[in-house]
Each structure stands twice: as structure tokens, then as C-alpha cells.
Amino acid sequence: MTIHDLETPALLVDLDIMERNLARVAGYAREHGLRLRPHTKTHKTPELGRRQVALGAAGLAVAKVGEAEVMLESGTPDLLVAYPVCGASKLRRLGEVARRTRVTVAVDSLEVARPLSASAQEARVEIGVLAEADVGLARVGVRPGAELDALIDGLRALPALRWEGVTFYPGHIKKMDGQGLETLEQVARLVGDALDHLHSTRRAPAIVSGGSTPTLFHSHRVRGVTEIRPGTYIFNDRNTVSTGACTWDDCAAALLCTVVSSAVAGQMILDGGSKTFFSDRLSCDDDGCYGRVVEAPEARFFKMNEEHGYVALSEAAGRFGVGDRVRVIPNHICVAVNLHERMYGIRGESVEVVWEVKGRGKLQ
Ligand SMILES: Cc1ncc(COP(=O)(O)O)c(C=O)c1O
């Protein structure tokens, strides 16, 4: 099968690029003695989790229990649920997952940890916990210092939980320019000071889990970090390019779309809109566009309806007619993948593998 046989819109993954991305990050982690626990929210596909583990990842990360259930199929020896798990039935399901692989949960309150402990006791499993600290994103996580101390002490006292260390997510750092590097320095100081304090107060964490795709190759600058959890790096997207963390040549995933109308002068309509791409704008340097047309980089993908993508061609060199096909690199690949039933792994024009996106829609 070749890409010409595929119906569109189709989510393509260039295997050469993906494999290079995976190998580069595995090599970086090895070189700096960092444990790699890739976040699978980007690909949501057990087979790709399996590849990450085969390349040396110590485990995998997910956000939701439903994703954890799906990711068991990857055979991972270790799963981090990097999200507070709340609610009795989710905790019961997590207990089942913990019977099948080693599970750790990131928590930022004892309100979340106490029911987790109770349900682990009931299920007769032990569940690891990481105390989540906020280092600037102001999303989840307690402040380093007295709040983090109290959380750790509380976690250590709860039965059936295994306190493993601390976690943070530097998601407020988007662009690795001068300002981004400065913010990373601040994060490094905050984490370094917090760790000095934890060591001197007999709360030394075994695991210090951090990392994101924009800050990926700077992770070793944050003293004390033992593990990184990048997700987007496997495919990359327009956001990753705009942060400076990769180039267009590192973008492995694209939506293959067909031109279905060129009735309006200077414009083409693609057979994919917000139900194909999702509507996220760029997280930094927003230019009002929803993707990069590989065959016409100067074209402006300026508007979407659910099933229509509007592309202005006035600045583009090429001309396109009905039936032509183009590839579009989306702004945010993680949310785009979640919209698709399958991904097509390609080498050149040949379709080498088809993956079912088993974790798509697993929001619970
Ligand atoms: C807690 C957590 N860890 C890791 C990641 C991975 O970050 P990135 O996609 O920048 O690699 C995310 C992304 O949302 C996250 O929320």
C-alpha cells in the first residue's frame, strides 16, 4: 500500500523521522544519566510505548487511568499516572492496573492521596506516589518549602503507598530564547534549593521527575533531576518548531488532506478542519495559522470549520486544484492524534505499518 491508496484526511507518521527523534532523546538521556519516562499522551499507542521501552525508557507516563489501561499492552515495566486520580471507580480500575505493572501516581494533596491509599489497601497492592511541586505553571503542585514538606510527610505516613520522590512540570516555559533560558535558570534554582532543603530534613527523594519537550535538551541543567517525561518529542509539531526545540525536518507527523474546492479565488479548501486538526493556536508567536502546508510553506491555513480547512494561497508559489493532496503539520500534534482512529507509518511513499490509536478518547 502507498500513501496514494489512503483515504483522506489521514494521519501520517514518517518512520525515519520518528525513529531519529526517539533515538536522539534516548541517547541524550543516556548521556546525562537521566531516566526516561516518555509521556504517551502524544501517541496514545501501545506499540509506540513498546518501542520507547525497547530503546531504554525505564517506564511510560500517562495522564488518565483509561490511558494506563491501554498502555499495559505495551508491556511497560512501570507506569506513571502524571495526574491526580480522583473518584472511587477510577481508583478501583487503577488497583487493577497496579496488579499488572508497577504504578506510580503524581499527587499534590492528601485529599487525593488518602482515598488512593485506602483503595490500594483494599486491592492489596502497593502504589508509588510522587509529591507534585509547582515550579511556575500554577496548574497543579504545592509550593516547595513547608507545603511540600507537609505533603511528603503525609504521603510517607499513608499505608499501601510508596513515597518515591517529587515531580514537577515546567510547562510555563514555551520558547527556548533568552527569556526561556532565564526562566529555566529560575526553575533550576527553585528545584536545587528545594532539594537541598529536602536532603537536609531527611526527606531525600529517590526520584526527581521533570522535563518537557521545549526544555528537553536543557534538562541536565536542572541540578538534581533524575528523570525526564517528554511527550511531544516523538512526533514534534508546529509548536515545537516555534519554541526552537526542533526544526521542520524533525516533524514526523502530518495530516494528508485532499483539496475539495478551489472555487474561491486565491484559496483552497482541504477536507479537514477542526475535527481533523483540533483548533489550538500556536502556544507562542501565534500567527493565526492552524498548520504548515509542507508542499506550500508560504500558504496560510487561516481558518477552519469542522470539516473544512481554509488555506490562502496568495503568498504561495504553487497552485492546487481539486483532487490534489497536501500534507499539513498541525500546531499541536497531541490533540490531533486524539481525533484519529489510526496512524499510518510511512517510509517514503510506502505505508509500512498501520497503528490503531487505542488510547484515543480515553479521558476517564
Ligand atoms: C505532567 C506532564 N508531564 C509531561 C508532559 C509532556 O510534555 P511535552 O509534551 O512538552 O513533552 C506533559 C504534557 O502535557 C505533562 O502534562
mmCIF file of C-alpha atoms and ligand atoms in Angstrom:
data_model
loop_
_atom_site.group_PDB
_atom_site.id
_atom_site.type_symbol
_atom_site.label_atom_id
_atom_site.label_comp_id
_atom_site.label_asym_id
_atom_site.label_seq_id
_atom_site.Cartn_x
_atom_site.Cartn_y
_atom_site.Cartn_z
ATOM 1 C CA MET A 1 0.000 0.000 0.000
ATOM 2 C CA THR A 2 1.226 3.536 -0.709
ATOM 3 C CA ILE A 3 0.025 6.890 0.571
ATOM 4 C CA HIS A 4 -1.865 7.311 -2.726
ATOM 5 C CA ASP A 5 -4.156 4.451 -1.672
ATOM 6 C CA LEU A 6 -5.187 6.139 1.582
ATOM 7 C CA GLU A 7 -8.452 7.927 2.059
ATOM 8 C CA THR A 8 -8.042 11.388 3.485
ATOM 9 C CA PRO A 9 -7.746 13.027 5.883
ATOM 10 C CA ALA A 10 -5.142 10.529 7.082
ATOM 11 C CA LEU A 11 -2.639 10.871 9.903
ATOM 12 C CA LEU A 12 0.803 10.028 8.533
ATOM 13 C CA VAL A 13 3.898 9.302 10.585
ATOM 14 C CA ASP A 14 7.237 9.411 8.804
ATOM 15 C CA LEU A 15 9.021 6.452 10.383
ATOM 16 C CA ASP A 16 12.552 7.617 9.579
ATOM 17 C CA ILE A 17 11.948 10.920 11.363
ATOM 18 C CA MET A 18 10.126 9.338 14.299
ATOM 19 C CA GLU A 19 12.875 6.768 14.802
ATOM 20 C CA ARG A 20 15.501 9.517 14.701
ATOM 21 C CA ASN A 21 13.551 11.544 17.304
ATOM 22 C CA LEU A 22 13.239 8.511 19.576
ATOM 23 C CA ALA A 23 16.921 7.595 19.250
ATOM 24 C CA ARG A 24 18.120 11.166 19.796
ATOM 25 C CA VAL A 25 16.235 11.575 23.072
ATOM 26 C CA ALA A 26 17.149 8.075 24.294
ATOM 27 C CA GLY A 27 20.796 8.986 23.570
ATOM 28 C CA TYR A 28 20.509 12.334 25.356
ATOM 29 C CA ALA A 29 19.003 10.670 28.450
ATOM 30 C CA ARG A 30 21.729 8.009 28.457
ATOM 31 C CA GLU A 31 24.490 10.579 28.021
ATOM 32 C CA HIS A 32 23.295 12.606 31.003
ATOM 33 C CA GLY A 33 22.375 9.685 33.245
ATOM 34 C CA LEU A 34 18.693 10.657 33.203
ATOM 35 C CA ARG A 35 15.908 8.123 33.495
ATOM 36 C CA LEU A 36 13.482 8.499 30.575
ATOM 37 C CA ARG A 37 9.766 8.023 31.212
ATOM 38 C CA PRO A 38 8.138 9.337 27.999
ATOM 39 C CA HIS A 39 4.641 10.756 28.266
ATOM 40 C CA THR A 40 2.426 8.708 25.929
ATOM 41 C CA LYS A 41 -0.319 11.353 25.672
ATOM 42 C CA THR A 42 1.180 12.289 22.294
ATOM 43 C CA HIS A 43 0.907 8.927 20.501
ATOM 44 C CA LYS A 44 -1.642 7.062 22.693
ATOM 45 C CA THR A 45 -0.488 3.866 21.011
ATOM 46 C CA PRO A 46 0.852 0.820 22.915
ATOM 47 C CA GLU A 47 3.114 -0.256 20.056
ATOM 48 C CA LEU A 48 4.919 3.077 20.215
ATOM 49 C CA GLY A 49 5.216 2.809 24.001
ATOM 50 C CA ARG A 50 6.782 -0.595 23.443
ATOM 51 C CA ARG A 51 9.338 0.969 21.086
ATOM 52 C CA GLN A 52 10.187 3.648 23.649
ATOM 53 C CA VAL A 53 10.799 0.988 26.312
ATOM 54 C CA ALA A 54 12.878 -1.077 23.868
ATOM 55 C CA LEU A 55 15.061 1.993 23.315
ATOM 56 C CA GLY A 56 15.811 2.260 27.021
ATOM 57 C CA ALA A 57 12.882 4.108 28.605
ATOM 58 C CA ALA A 58 12.544 2.996 32.227
ATOM 59 C CA GLY A 59 8.779 3.290 32.005
ATOM 60 C CA LEU A 60 5.973 5.315 30.483
ATOM 61 C CA ALA A 61 3.770 8.167 31.666
ATOM 62 C CA VAL A 62 0.045 8.727 31.074
ATOM 63 C CA ALA A 63 -2.485 11.294 32.245
ATOM 64 C CA LYS A 64 -5.613 9.195 32.704
ATOM 65 C CA VAL A 65 -6.446 5.756 34.132
ATOM 66 C CA GLY A 66 -8.020 4.809 30.777
ATOM 67 C CA GLU A 67 -4.700 5.533 29.084
ATOM 68 C CA ALA A 68 -2.920 3.451 31.723
ATOM 69 C CA GLU A 69 -5.237 0.515 30.978
ATOM 70 C CA VAL A 70 -4.498 0.800 27.269
ATOM 71 C CA MET A 71 -0.756 1.259 27.766
ATOM 72 C CA LEU A 72 -0.483 -2.035 29.696
ATOM 73 C CA GLU A 73 -0.433 -3.647 26.267
ATOM 74 C CA SER A 74 2.972 -2.042 25.631
ATOM 75 C CA GLY A 75 4.474 -4.370 28.239
ATOM 76 C CA THR A 76 5.962 -1.427 30.126
ATOM 77 C CA PRO A 77 7.554 -2.424 33.440
ATOM 78 C CA ASP A 78 6.455 0.841 35.015
ATOM 79 C CA LEU A 79 3.645 3.373 34.574
ATOM 80 C CA LEU A 80 3.432 6.867 35.985
ATOM 81 C CA VAL A 81 -0.024 8.432 36.093
ATOM 82 C CA ALA A 82 1.142 12.044 35.996
ATOM 83 C CA TYR A 83 -2.236 13.360 37.059
ATOM 84 C CA PRO A 84 -4.287 13.340 40.273
ATOM 85 C CA VAL A 85 -6.604 10.305 40.248
ATOM 86 C CA CYS A 86 -9.947 11.158 41.883
ATOM 87 C CA GLY A 87 -13.080 9.041 42.326
ATOM 88 C CA ALA A 88 -13.832 5.552 43.655
ATOM 89 C CA SER A 89 -14.313 3.732 40.370
ATOM 90 C CA LYS A 90 -11.151 5.191 38.852
ATOM 91 C CA LEU A 91 -9.223 4.127 41.946
ATOM 92 C CA ARG A 92 -10.628 0.606 41.625
ATOM 93 C CA ARG A 93 -9.511 0.469 37.990
ATOM 94 C CA LEU A 94 -6.091 1.807 38.950
ATOM 95 C CA GLY A 95 -5.796 -1.008 41.516
ATOM 96 C CA GLU A 96 -6.361 -3.488 38.684
ATOM 97 C CA VAL A 97 -3.631 -1.813 36.614
ATOM 98 C CA ALA A 98 -1.306 -1.981 39.627
ATOM 99 C CA ARG A 99 -1.745 -5.750 39.744
ATOM 100 C CA ARG A 100 -0.258 -5.947 36.275
ATOM 101 C CA THR A 101 2.611 -3.455 36.380
ATOM 102 C CA ARG A 102 4.363 -1.123 38.776
ATOM 103 C CA VAL A 103 2.258 2.040 39.144
ATOM 104 C CA THR A 104 3.115 5.482 40.492
ATOM 105 C CA VAL A 105 0.777 8.473 40.762
ATOM 106 C CA ALA A 106 1.664 12.168 40.969
ATOM 107 C CA VAL A 107 -0.327 13.812 43.765
ATOM 108 C CA ASP A 108 -0.430 17.317 45.179
ATOM 109 C CA SER A 109 -2.764 16.820 48.128
ATOM 110 C CA LEU A 110 -3.600 14.372 50.872
ATOM 111 C CA GLU A 111 -7.237 14.689 49.753
ATOM 112 C CA VAL A 112 -6.176 12.763 46.651
ATOM 113 C CA ALA A 113 -3.664 10.534 48.462
ATOM 114 C CA ARG A 114 -5.912 9.248 51.274
ATOM 115 C CA PRO A 115 -8.536 7.555 49.051
ATOM 116 C CA LEU A 116 -5.672 6.277 46.866
ATOM 117 C CA SER A 117 -4.131 4.683 49.956
ATOM 118 C CA ALA A 118 -7.471 3.205 51.065
ATOM 119 C CA SER A 119 -8.207 1.720 47.673
ATOM 120 C CA ALA A 120 -4.661 0.319 47.319
ATOM 121 C CA GLN A 121 -5.087 -1.376 50.708
ATOM 122 C CA GLU A 122 -8.418 -2.805 49.644
ATOM 123 C CA ALA A 123 -6.941 -4.073 46.356
ATOM 124 C CA ARG A 124 -3.904 -5.418 48.253
ATOM 125 C CA VAL A 125 -1.452 -3.587 46.032
ATOM 126 C CA GLU A 126 1.230 -1.015 46.704
ATOM 127 C CA ILE A 127 1.153 2.165 44.665
ATOM 128 C CA GLY A 128 4.023 4.600 44.310
ATOM 129 C CA VAL A 129 3.465 8.319 44.800
ATOM 130 C CA LEU A 130 5.404 11.377 43.714
ATOM 131 C CA ALA A 131 4.763 14.658 45.527
ATOM 132 C CA GLU A 132 3.972 17.275 42.890
ATOM 133 C CA ALA A 133 5.606 20.695 43.241
ATOM 134 C CA ASP A 134 4.658 23.797 41.280
ATOM 135 C CA VAL A 135 7.674 25.490 39.708
ATOM 136 C CA GLY A 136 5.824 28.248 37.848
ATOM 137 C CA LEU A 137 2.995 26.820 35.728
ATOM 138 C CA ALA A 138 0.456 27.338 38.554
ATOM 139 C CA ARG A 139 -1.630 24.337 37.437
ATOM 140 C CA VAL A 140 -1.153 21.546 39.965
ATOM 141 C CA GLY A 141 1.542 21.173 42.620
ATOM 142 C CA VAL A 142 2.289 22.654 46.023
ATOM 143 C CA ARG A 143 4.920 25.263 46.756
ATOM 144 C CA PRO A 144 8.386 23.949 47.649
ATOM 145 C CA GLY A 145 9.088 24.526 51.342
ATOM 146 C CA ALA A 146 6.604 23.968 54.141
ATOM 147 C CA GLU A 147 3.778 22.848 51.795
ATOM 148 C CA LEU A 148 5.938 20.249 50.041
ATOM 149 C CA ASP A 149 7.345 19.042 53.394
ATOM 150 C CA ALA A 150 3.833 18.537 54.761
ATOM 151 C CA LEU A 151 2.717 16.698 51.611
ATOM 152 C CA ILE A 152 5.738 14.365 51.722
ATOM 153 C CA ASP A 153 5.291 13.669 55.446
ATOM 154 C CA GLY A 154 1.619 12.896 54.863
ATOM 155 C CA LEU A 155 2.392 10.583 51.939
ATOM 156 C CA ARG A 156 5.035 8.710 53.918
ATOM 157 C CA ALA A 157 2.534 8.021 56.673
ATOM 158 C CA LEU A 158 -0.159 6.511 54.455
ATOM 159 C CA PRO A 159 -0.384 2.712 54.212
ATOM 160 C CA ALA A 160 -0.058 0.900 50.858
ATOM 161 C CA LEU A 161 1.625 3.950 49.302
ATOM 162 C CA ARG A 162 5.334 4.008 48.477
ATOM 163 C CA TRP A 163 6.713 7.540 48.515
ATOM 164 C CA GLU A 164 9.233 7.678 45.669
ATOM 165 C CA GLY A 165 10.116 11.330 45.299
ATOM 166 C CA VAL A 166 8.996 14.595 43.753
ATOM 167 C CA THR A 167 7.744 15.697 40.363
ATOM 168 C CA PHE A 168 7.286 18.975 38.559
ATOM 169 C CA TYR A 169 6.349 20.091 35.051
ATOM 170 C CA PRO A 170 7.929 23.232 33.567
ATOM 171 C CA GLY A 171 5.040 23.741 31.125
ATOM 172 C CA HIS A 172 5.192 27.534 31.508
ATOM 173 C CA ILE A 173 8.447 27.555 29.530
ATOM 174 C CA LYS A 174 7.407 27.625 25.895
ATOM 175 C CA LYS A 175 10.233 29.186 23.953
ATOM 176 C CA MET A 176 13.899 28.499 24.487
ATOM 177 C CA ASP A 177 15.048 32.038 23.752
ATOM 178 C CA GLY A 178 16.933 34.266 26.214
ATOM 179 C CA GLN A 179 13.829 34.715 28.352
ATOM 180 C CA GLY A 180 13.047 30.972 28.292
ATOM 181 C CA LEU A 181 16.591 30.097 29.336
ATOM 182 C CA GLU A 182 16.365 32.625 32.139
ATOM 183 C CA THR A 183 13.077 31.109 33.335
ATOM 184 C CA LEU A 184 14.694 27.665 33.203
ATOM 185 C CA GLU A 185 17.535 29.036 35.366
ATOM 186 C CA GLN A 186 14.909 30.195 37.884
ATOM 187 C CA VAL A 187 13.323 26.732 37.837
ATOM 188 C CA ALA A 188 16.774 25.191 38.340
ATOM 189 C CA ARG A 189 17.423 27.446 41.348
ATOM 190 C CA LEU A 190 13.996 26.693 42.832
ATOM 191 C CA VAL A 191 14.406 22.920 42.358
ATOM 192 C CA GLY A 192 18.037 22.966 43.580
ATOM 193 C CA ASP A 193 17.129 24.884 46.744
ATOM 194 C CA ALA A 194 14.088 22.663 47.346
ATOM 195 C CA LEU A 195 16.234 19.531 47.034
ATOM 196 C CA ASP A 196 18.924 20.910 49.368
ATOM 197 C CA HIS A 197 16.190 21.532 51.910
ATOM 198 C CA LEU A 198 14.647 18.061 51.458
ATOM 199 C CA HIS A 199 18.056 16.394 51.840
ATOM 200 C CA SER A 200 18.847 18.341 54.992
ATOM 201 C CA THR A 201 15.486 17.489 56.555
ATOM 202 C CA ARG A 202 15.653 13.722 55.924
ATOM 203 C CA ARG A 203 13.215 13.833 53.043
ATOM 204 C CA ALA A 204 15.692 12.953 50.288
ATOM 205 C CA PRO A 205 13.678 11.949 47.201
ATOM 206 C CA ALA A 206 14.821 8.917 45.208
ATOM 207 C CA ILE A 207 13.148 10.250 42.059
ATOM 208 C CA VAL A 208 13.086 13.863 40.882
ATOM 209 C CA SER A 209 10.916 13.820 37.771
ATOM 210 C CA GLY A 210 10.740 16.791 35.417
ATOM 211 C CA GLY A 211 11.159 17.717 31.790
ATOM 212 C CA SER A 212 9.058 18.729 28.820
ATOM 213 C CA THR A 213 9.685 18.842 25.084
ATOM 214 C CA PRO A 214 10.589 22.568 24.826
ATOM 215 C CA THR A 215 13.135 22.266 27.674
ATOM 216 C CA LEU A 216 14.172 18.713 26.740
ATOM 217 C CA PHE A 217 17.809 19.142 25.776
ATOM 218 C CA HIS A 218 18.396 21.537 28.683
ATOM 219 C CA SER A 219 17.093 19.080 31.293
ATOM 220 C CA HIS A 220 20.598 18.309 32.618
ATOM 221 C CA ARG A 221 20.924 21.961 33.656
ATOM 222 C CA VAL A 222 18.384 21.440 36.427
ATOM 223 C CA ARG A 223 20.527 20.047 39.221
ATOM 224 C CA GLY A 224 19.073 17.022 40.957
ATOM 225 C CA VAL A 225 16.669 15.947 38.219
ATOM 226 C CA THR A 226 16.870 12.161 37.829
ATOM 227 C CA GLU A 227 14.123 11.574 35.264
ATOM 228 C CA ILE A 228 12.506 13.325 32.270
ATOM 229 C CA ARG A 229 8.999 12.870 30.844
ATOM 230 C CA PRO A 230 8.881 14.436 27.379
ATOM 231 C CA GLY A 231 5.903 13.506 25.217
ATOM 232 C CA THR A 232 5.668 15.594 22.051
ATOM 233 C CA TYR A 233 9.281 14.857 21.001
ATOM 234 C CA ILE A 234 8.275 11.580 19.321
ATOM 235 C CA PHE A 235 6.472 13.483 16.531
ATOM 236 C CA ASN A 236 7.033 17.211 17.163
ATOM 237 C CA ASP A 237 4.714 19.810 15.603
ATOM 238 C CA ARG A 238 4.442 23.488 14.686
ATOM 239 C CA ASN A 239 4.524 24.389 18.369
ATOM 240 C CA THR A 240 7.795 22.520 18.899
ATOM 241 C CA VAL A 241 9.369 24.293 15.926
ATOM 242 C CA SER A 242 8.156 27.672 17.180
ATOM 243 C CA THR A 243 9.719 27.001 20.618
ATOM 244 C CA GLY A 244 13.072 26.412 18.946
ATOM 245 C CA ALA A 245 13.277 22.829 20.233
ATOM 246 C CA CYS A 246 13.320 21.252 16.749
ATOM 247 C CA THR A 247 13.316 22.032 13.034
ATOM 248 C CA TRP A 248 10.790 21.201 10.316
ATOM 249 C CA ASP A 249 12.944 18.204 9.438
ATOM 250 C CA ASP A 250 12.163 16.761 12.895
ATOM 251 C CA CYS A 251 8.364 16.855 12.423
ATOM 252 C CA ALA A 252 7.339 13.229 11.921
ATOM 253 C CA ALA A 253 3.549 13.572 11.802
ATOM 254 C CA ALA A 254 1.369 15.311 9.237
ATOM 255 C CA LEU A 255 -2.240 15.194 8.086
ATOM 256 C CA LEU A 256 -2.615 14.112 4.479
ATOM 257 C CA CYS A 257 -5.549 16.120 3.102
ATOM 258 C CA THR A 258 -7.290 16.454 -0.260
ATOM 259 C CA VAL A 259 -8.212 19.757 -1.905
ATOM 260 C CA VAL A 260 -12.009 19.574 -2.242
ATOM 261 C CA SER A 261 -12.664 23.076 -3.558
ATOM 262 C CA SER A 262 -10.805 25.909 -5.227
ATOM 263 C CA ALA A 263 -13.966 27.840 -6.099
ATOM 264 C CA VAL A 264 -12.904 30.942 -4.199
ATOM 265 C CA ALA A 265 -10.026 32.694 -5.919
ATOM 266 C CA GLY A 266 -6.668 32.576 -4.142
ATOM 267 C CA GLN A 267 -7.810 29.875 -1.758
ATOM 268 C CA MET A 268 -8.121 26.118 -1.426
ATOM 269 C CA ILE A 269 -10.379 24.153 0.871
ATOM 270 C CA LEU A 270 -8.977 20.977 2.454
ATOM 271 C CA ASP A 271 -11.073 18.011 3.595
ATOM 272 C CA GLY A 272 -10.033 18.509 7.215
ATOM 273 C CA GLY A 273 -10.992 21.187 9.724
ATOM 274 C CA SER A 274 -11.277 21.302 13.491
ATOM 275 C CA LYS A 275 -12.401 17.642 13.671
ATOM 276 C CA THR A 276 -9.158 16.655 11.952
ATOM 277 C CA PHE A 277 -6.645 19.151 13.380
ATOM 278 C CA PHE A 278 -8.269 20.496 16.589
ATOM 279 C CA SER A 279 -8.327 24.279 16.959
ATOM 280 C CA ASP A 280 -5.298 25.030 19.128
ATOM 281 C CA ARG A 281 -3.390 28.127 18.069
ATOM 282 C CA LEU A 282 0.373 28.271 18.482
ATOM 283 C CA SER A 283 1.361 28.393 22.147
ATOM 284 C CA CYS A 284 3.906 31.120 21.377
ATOM 285 C CA ASP A 285 4.323 33.529 18.455
ATOM 286 C CA ASP A 286 0.719 32.885 17.340
ATOM 287 C CA ASP A 287 0.474 33.765 13.648
ATOM 288 C CA GLY A 288 -3.215 32.915 13.324
ATOM 289 C CA CYS A 289 -2.497 29.732 11.334
ATOM 290 C CA TYR A 290 -3.524 26.134 12.079
ATOM 291 C CA GLY A 291 -0.799 24.228 10.291
ATOM 292 C CA ARG A 292 2.056 24.292 7.805
ATOM 293 C CA VAL A 293 1.346 23.021 4.315
ATOM 294 C CA VAL A 294 4.501 21.059 3.522
ATOM 295 C CA GLU A 295 4.106 21.487 -0.253
ATOM 296 C CA ALA A 296 3.468 25.239 0.084
ATOM 297 C CA PRO A 297 5.060 26.601 3.279
ATOM 298 C CA GLU A 298 4.064 30.203 2.433
ATOM 299 C CA ALA A 299 0.365 29.278 2.262
ATOM 300 C CA ARG A 300 -1.720 30.457 5.223
ATOM 301 C CA PHE A 301 -4.032 27.879 6.827
ATOM 302 C CA PHE A 302 -6.075 30.687 8.330
ATOM 303 C CA LYS A 303 -9.482 29.270 9.209
ATOM 304 C CA MET A 304 -11.332 26.037 9.975
ATOM 305 C CA ASN A 305 -14.875 24.808 10.178
ATOM 306 C CA GLU A 306 -15.444 21.299 11.441
ATOM 307 C CA GLU A 307 -14.698 19.628 8.106
ATOM 308 C CA HIS A 308 -13.231 22.447 6.031
ATOM 309 C CA GLY A 309 -9.720 23.833 6.165
ATOM 310 C CA TYR A 310 -9.298 27.270 4.540
ATOM 311 C CA VAL A 311 -5.873 27.857 3.022
ATOM 312 C CA ALA A 312 -4.977 31.217 1.460
ATOM 313 C CA LEU A 313 -2.592 30.827 -1.445
ATOM 314 C CA SER A 314 -1.851 34.436 -2.377
ATOM 315 C CA GLU A 315 1.689 34.197 -0.967
ATOM 316 C CA ALA A 316 2.281 30.587 -2.034
ATOM 317 C CA ALA A 317 4.364 29.673 -5.063
ATOM 318 C CA GLY A 318 2.376 26.551 -6.020
ATOM 319 C CA ARG A 319 -1.178 26.259 -7.338
ATOM 320 C CA PHE A 320 -3.535 23.485 -6.331
ATOM 321 C CA GLY A 321 -6.657 22.044 -7.889
ATOM 322 C CA VAL A 322 -9.464 19.803 -6.718
ATOM 323 C CA GLY A 323 -8.148 16.318 -6.005
ATOM 324 C CA ASP A 324 -4.588 17.416 -5.215
ATOM 325 C CA ARG A 325 -3.207 16.173 -1.934
ATOM 326 C CA VAL A 326 -1.079 18.058 0.553
ATOM 327 C CA ARG A 327 0.485 17.258 3.920
ATOM 328 C CA VAL A 328 -0.128 19.606 6.810
ATOM 329 C CA ILE A 329 1.922 19.694 10.028
ATOM 330 C CA PRO A 330 -0.544 20.635 12.775
ATOM 331 C CA ASN A 331 0.016 23.199 15.517
ATOM 332 C CA HIS A 332 -0.434 20.650 18.300
ATOM 333 C CA ILE A 333 0.005 17.012 17.369
ATOM 334 C CA CYS A 334 -1.146 15.513 20.708
ATOM 335 C CA VAL A 335 -4.708 16.788 20.372
ATOM 336 C CA ALA A 336 -4.773 15.937 16.651
ATOM 337 C CA VAL A 337 -3.782 12.305 17.306
ATOM 338 C CA ASN A 338 -6.644 12.018 19.795
ATOM 339 C CA LEU A 339 -9.064 12.724 16.922
ATOM 340 C CA HIS A 340 -7.910 9.835 14.721
ATOM 341 C CA GLU A 341 -8.655 6.118 14.779
ATOM 342 C CA ARG A 342 -5.374 5.141 13.214
ATOM 343 C CA MET A 343 -1.976 6.397 12.157
ATOM 344 C CA TYR A 344 -0.140 5.310 9.035
ATOM 345 C CA GLY A 345 3.589 4.735 9.470
ATOM 346 C CA ILE A 346 5.266 5.552 6.143
ATOM 347 C CA ARG A 347 8.718 5.295 4.599
ATOM 348 C CA GLY A 348 8.897 7.434 1.511
ATOM 349 C CA GLU A 349 5.545 6.849 -0.141
ATOM 350 C CA SER A 350 5.037 3.317 1.097
ATOM 351 C CA VAL A 351 2.772 2.587 4.055
ATOM 352 C CA GLU A 352 4.789 0.237 6.254
ATOM 353 C CA VAL A 353 2.524 -0.074 9.280
ATOM 354 C CA VAL A 354 -0.942 0.930 10.469
ATOM 355 C CA TRP A 355 -1.409 1.604 14.182
ATOM 356 C CA GLU A 356 -4.748 1.812 15.898
ATOM 357 C CA VAL A 357 -4.726 4.801 18.277
ATOM 358 C CA LYS A 358 -6.000 2.704 21.165
ATOM 359 C CA GLY A 359 -5.794 5.491 23.724
ATOM 360 C CA ARG A 360 -7.858 7.981 21.722
ATOM 361 C CA GLY A 361 -10.780 9.345 23.686
ATOM 362 C CA LYS A 362 -9.616 7.632 26.891
ATOM 363 C CA LEU A 363 -10.336 10.650 29.023
ATOM 364 C CA GLN A 364 -11.579 8.859 32.116
HETATM 365 C C1 LIG B 1 2.670 16.296 33.689
HETATM 366 C C2 LIG B 1 3.238 16.289 32.312
HETATM 367 N N1 LIG B 1 4.430 15.713 32.107
HETATM 368 C C3 LIG B 1 4.995 15.670 30.872
HETATM 369 C C4 LIG B 1 4.341 16.222 29.779
HETATM 370 C C5 LIG B 1 4.993 16.163 28.415
HETATM 371 O O1 LIG B 1 5.289 17.430 27.949
HETATM 372 P P1 LIG B 1 5.686 17.706 26.419
HETATM 373 O O2 LIG B 1 4.542 17.374 25.593
HETATM 374 O O3 LIG B 1 6.097 19.132 26.395
HETATM 375 O O4 LIG B 1 6.811 16.819 26.114
HETATM 376 C C6 LIG B 1 3.105 16.846 29.966
HETATM 377 C C7 LIG B 1 2.401 17.475 28.833
HETATM 378 O O5 LIG B 1 1.302 17.946 28.883
HETATM 379 C C8 LIG B 1 2.535 16.883 31.260
HETATM 380 O O6 LIG B 1 1.340 17.467 31.481
#
